[in-house]
């Protein structure tokens, strides 16, 4: 288990706290805006176009009825607890995570059985032919509203719980002393109940797999309403289903990501993992239920080829980095060139990572673009993901660049000289 590593001494420093996301004002604005964006997107996915009357339509559709909201809340809690039960009962190896705040003697154990949990859910859904559309699609919007409320409750609990008992491992970026900002960023780095790690669990289990179930519900609804499932609907379910499966299969790789090693578990991650991912990433499937573009086989084939290219880049780059981090002497990566930093870290300068510093982001975005392309060009609504994800990846790369510059100093400048491109070799 992790040792005490309190970071309350930042107030003793003369430097101002390094706020991100616009500081407390930006954190408050984002906290208030995210739920509105989610509900707006869901309504646009339903009507197939940009629509500013979503609040009125929600009320007109009687989706705010008390009984409906209670039913949806119980459904969400049952799903969360079911995923916890699968984590608890299914076998899986116990591995040590990355050093906490760089202290190699301070690591946390993680039970990895996300892959088994994933297949257990898939087996139940298809084995019992569960009509997910009768609940998930029917109550899409009220489920999102209840999920948003539960995310707020969870993030408030995580914030207040970070003060008791004393000695919690705090996230350096979420311990400013400002309630609004720290609640948003996450004050505690790895909130746990025993060996149950809230952050890693929420990162991969309820929201990510829930996204896949929402997609399946949309396919079932399209079949029920129109009598068949379109090629676009098949592809978006396959593309995104593989994405979810891959995350579960590569579960160990998440332990070295910024979300786990650096960011606290606050509103930003709670909402992102449990509300934003399932209810906005399923936008394409929701749109296709009633606005399928009936793309030709040739068009679908081109989109499939582009997706395969994106997945090849994404998985190849991430797999190479993860393998090198765990064992640089592995024959698959031992030939790679690297920059030895003064901190002792090795930064890859060949292979995938010699092409561009964030080559994995390029593959990730290409896959996301194909999710949108299957919806055709009749509306900009399903392209929200490609636009949003591009902005997110650029911002994330800037955060990472700033953090690494502080962490590695001159070594990072040398690394950028050896690998000058960020996303696309020879371009940018």
mmCIF file of N, CA and C in Angstrom, residues 80 117-118 200-215 240-248 270-282:
data_model
loop_
_atom_site.group_PDB
_atom_site.id
_atom_site.type_symbol
_atom_site.label_atom_id
_atom_site.label_comp_id
_atom_site.label_asym_id
_atom_site.label_seq_id
_atom_site.Cartn_x
_atom_site.Cartn_y
_atom_site.Cartn_z
ATOM 1 N N UNK A 80 -23.460 -0.252 -11.535
ATOM 2 C CA UNK A 80 -22.175 0.026 -10.891
ATOM 3 C C UNK A 80 -21.823 -1.087 -9.907
ATOM 4 N N UNK A 117 -14.189 -9.428 -16.930
ATOM 5 C CA UNK A 117 -15.421 -8.710 -16.614
ATOM 6 C C UNK A 117 -16.145 -8.293 -17.890
ATOM 7 N N UNK A 118 -15.387 -7.846 -18.870
ATOM 8 C CA UNK A 118 -15.948 -7.445 -20.160
ATOM 9 C C UNK A 118 -16.685 -8.606 -20.819
ATOM 10 N N UNK A 200 -9.099 3.830 -10.863
ATOM 11 C CA UNK A 200 -8.801 2.864 -11.919
ATOM 12 C C UNK A 200 -10.047 2.073 -12.295
ATOM 13 N N UNK A 201 -10.872 1.744 -11.311
ATOM 14 C CA UNK A 201 -12.113 1.019 -11.588
ATOM 15 C C UNK A 201 -13.032 1.848 -12.482
ATOM 16 N N UNK A 202 -13.242 3.103 -12.117
ATOM 17 C CA UNK A 202 -14.154 3.953 -12.891
ATOM 18 C C UNK A 202 -13.583 4.305 -14.261
ATOM 19 N N UNK A 203 -12.287 4.303 -14.375
ATOM 20 C CA UNK A 203 -11.643 4.641 -15.645
ATOM 21 C C UNK A 203 -11.998 3.643 -16.748
ATOM 22 N N UNK A 204 -12.174 2.372 -16.371
ATOM 23 C CA UNK A 204 -12.342 1.328 -17.384
ATOM 24 C C UNK A 204 -13.652 0.558 -17.327
ATOM 25 N N UNK A 205 -14.309 0.502 -16.189
ATOM 26 C CA UNK A 205 -15.396 -0.471 -16.044
ATOM 27 C C UNK A 205 -16.803 0.073 -16.328
ATOM 28 N N UNK A 206 -17.435 0.807 -15.422
ATOM 29 C CA UNK A 206 -18.865 1.121 -15.611
ATOM 30 C C UNK A 206 -19.154 1.981 -16.842
ATOM 31 N N UNK A 207 -18.414 3.077 -17.002
ATOM 32 C CA UNK A 207 -18.698 3.998 -18.092
ATOM 33 C C UNK A 207 -18.304 3.472 -19.452
ATOM 34 N N UNK A 208 -17.124 2.889 -19.544
ATOM 35 C CA UNK A 208 -16.613 2.416 -20.827
ATOM 36 C C UNK A 208 -17.458 1.261 -21.364
ATOM 37 N N UNK A 209 -17.721 0.280 -20.521
ATOM 38 C CA UNK A 209 -18.550 -0.850 -20.949
ATOM 39 C C UNK A 209 -20.008 -0.405 -21.099
ATOM 40 N N UNK A 210 -20.430 0.551 -20.273
ATOM 41 C CA UNK A 210 -21.771 1.101 -20.411
ATOM 42 C C UNK A 210 -21.974 1.769 -21.760
ATOM 43 N N UNK A 211 -20.953 2.420 -22.271
ATOM 44 C CA UNK A 211 -20.979 3.013 -23.613
ATOM 45 C C UNK A 211 -21.286 1.939 -24.663
ATOM 46 N N UNK A 212 -20.619 0.801 -24.556
ATOM 47 C CA UNK A 212 -20.858 -0.293 -25.496
ATOM 48 C C UNK A 212 -22.298 -0.791 -25.407
ATOM 49 N N UNK A 213 -22.838 -0.877 -24.192
ATOM 50 C CA UNK A 213 -24.216 -1.345 -24.021
ATOM 51 C C UNK A 213 -25.213 -0.353 -24.620
ATOM 52 N N UNK A 214 -24.940 0.939 -24.496
ATOM 53 C CA UNK A 214 -25.807 1.945 -25.117
ATOM 54 C C UNK A 214 -25.796 1.797 -26.638
ATOM 55 N N UNK A 215 -24.620 1.506 -27.197
ATOM 56 C CA UNK A 215 -24.528 1.283 -28.640
ATOM 57 C C UNK A 215 -25.357 0.078 -29.072
ATOM 58 N N UNK A 240 -16.357 0.724 -32.070
ATOM 59 C CA UNK A 240 -16.329 1.173 -30.684
ATOM 60 C C UNK A 240 -16.292 -0.005 -29.718
ATOM 61 N N UNK A 241 -16.889 -1.128 -30.112
ATOM 62 C CA UNK A 241 -16.803 -2.328 -29.280
ATOM 63 C C UNK A 241 -15.373 -2.820 -29.161
ATOM 64 N N UNK A 242 -14.639 -2.799 -30.276
ATOM 65 C CA UNK A 242 -13.226 -3.194 -30.253
ATOM 66 C C UNK A 242 -12.419 -2.221 -29.400
ATOM 67 N N UNK A 243 -12.754 -0.945 -29.482
ATOM 68 C CA UNK A 243 -12.058 0.073 -28.685
ATOM 69 C C UNK A 243 -12.230 -0.212 -27.195
ATOM 70 N N UNK A 244 -13.456 -0.536 -26.802
ATOM 71 C CA UNK A 244 -13.730 -0.857 -25.396
ATOM 72 C C UNK A 244 -13.025 -2.146 -25.003
ATOM 73 N N UNK A 245 -13.112 -3.159 -25.851
ATOM 74 C CA UNK A 245 -12.437 -4.429 -25.563
ATOM 75 C C UNK A 245 -10.933 -4.224 -25.416
ATOM 76 N N UNK A 246 -10.342 -3.454 -26.317
ATOM 77 C CA UNK A 246 -8.900 -3.232 -26.290
ATOM 78 C C UNK A 246 -8.468 -2.582 -24.982
ATOM 79 N N UNK A 247 -9.261 -1.631 -24.494
ATOM 80 C CA UNK A 247 -8.937 -0.974 -23.222
ATOM 81 C C UNK A 247 -8.948 -1.976 -22.074
ATOM 82 N N UNK A 248 -9.901 -2.920 -22.099
ATOM 83 C CA UNK A 248 -9.967 -3.935 -21.046
ATOM 84 C C UNK A 248 -8.797 -4.915 -21.172
ATOM 85 N N UNK A 270 -14.297 11.894 -12.604
ATOM 86 C CA UNK A 270 -15.545 11.189 -12.276
ATOM 87 C C UNK A 270 -16.570 11.411 -13.383
ATOM 88 N N UNK A 271 -16.786 12.670 -13.740
ATOM 89 C CA UNK A 271 -17.759 12.989 -14.785
ATOM 90 C C UNK A 271 -17.306 12.441 -16.132
ATOM 91 N N UNK A 272 -16.026 12.592 -16.422
ATOM 92 C CA UNK A 272 -15.514 12.108 -17.700
ATOM 93 C C UNK A 272 -15.685 10.613 -17.867
ATOM 94 N N UNK A 273 -15.345 9.861 -16.819
ATOM 95 C CA UNK A 273 -15.406 8.397 -16.886
ATOM 96 C C UNK A 273 -16.833 7.863 -16.909
ATOM 97 N N UNK A 274 -17.703 8.440 -16.086
ATOM 98 C CA UNK A 274 -19.011 7.831 -15.839
ATOM 99 C C UNK A 274 -20.176 8.489 -16.576
ATOM 100 N N UNK A 275 -20.006 9.718 -17.037
ATOM 101 C CA UNK A 275 -21.107 10.398 -17.739
ATOM 102 C C UNK A 275 -20.716 10.800 -19.159
ATOM 103 N N UNK A 276 -19.605 11.506 -19.278
ATOM 104 C CA UNK A 276 -19.190 12.005 -20.590
ATOM 105 C C UNK A 276 -18.934 10.869 -21.575
ATOM 106 N N UNK A 277 -18.151 9.893 -21.181
ATOM 107 C CA UNK A 277 -17.802 8.796 -22.097
ATOM 108 C C UNK A 277 -19.031 8.028 -22.580
ATOM 109 N N UNK A 278 -19.838 7.451 -21.695
ATOM 110 C CA UNK A 278 -20.956 6.662 -22.215
ATOM 111 C C UNK A 278 -22.006 7.466 -22.970
ATOM 112 N N UNK A 279 -22.309 8.673 -22.519
ATOM 113 C CA UNK A 279 -23.440 9.394 -23.104
ATOM 114 C C UNK A 279 -23.084 10.328 -24.255
ATOM 115 N N UNK A 280 -21.810 10.658 -24.439
ATOM 116 C CA UNK A 280 -21.439 11.435 -25.625
ATOM 117 C C UNK A 280 -20.749 10.566 -26.669
ATOM 118 N N UNK A 281 -20.018 9.544 -26.241
ATOM 119 C CA UNK A 281 -19.346 8.675 -27.205
ATOM 120 C C UNK A 281 -20.339 7.786 -27.950
ATOM 121 N N UNK A 282 -21.530 7.618 -27.411
ATOM 122 C CA UNK A 282 -22.569 6.824 -28.080
ATOM 123 C C UNK A 282 -23.430 7.681 -29.009
#
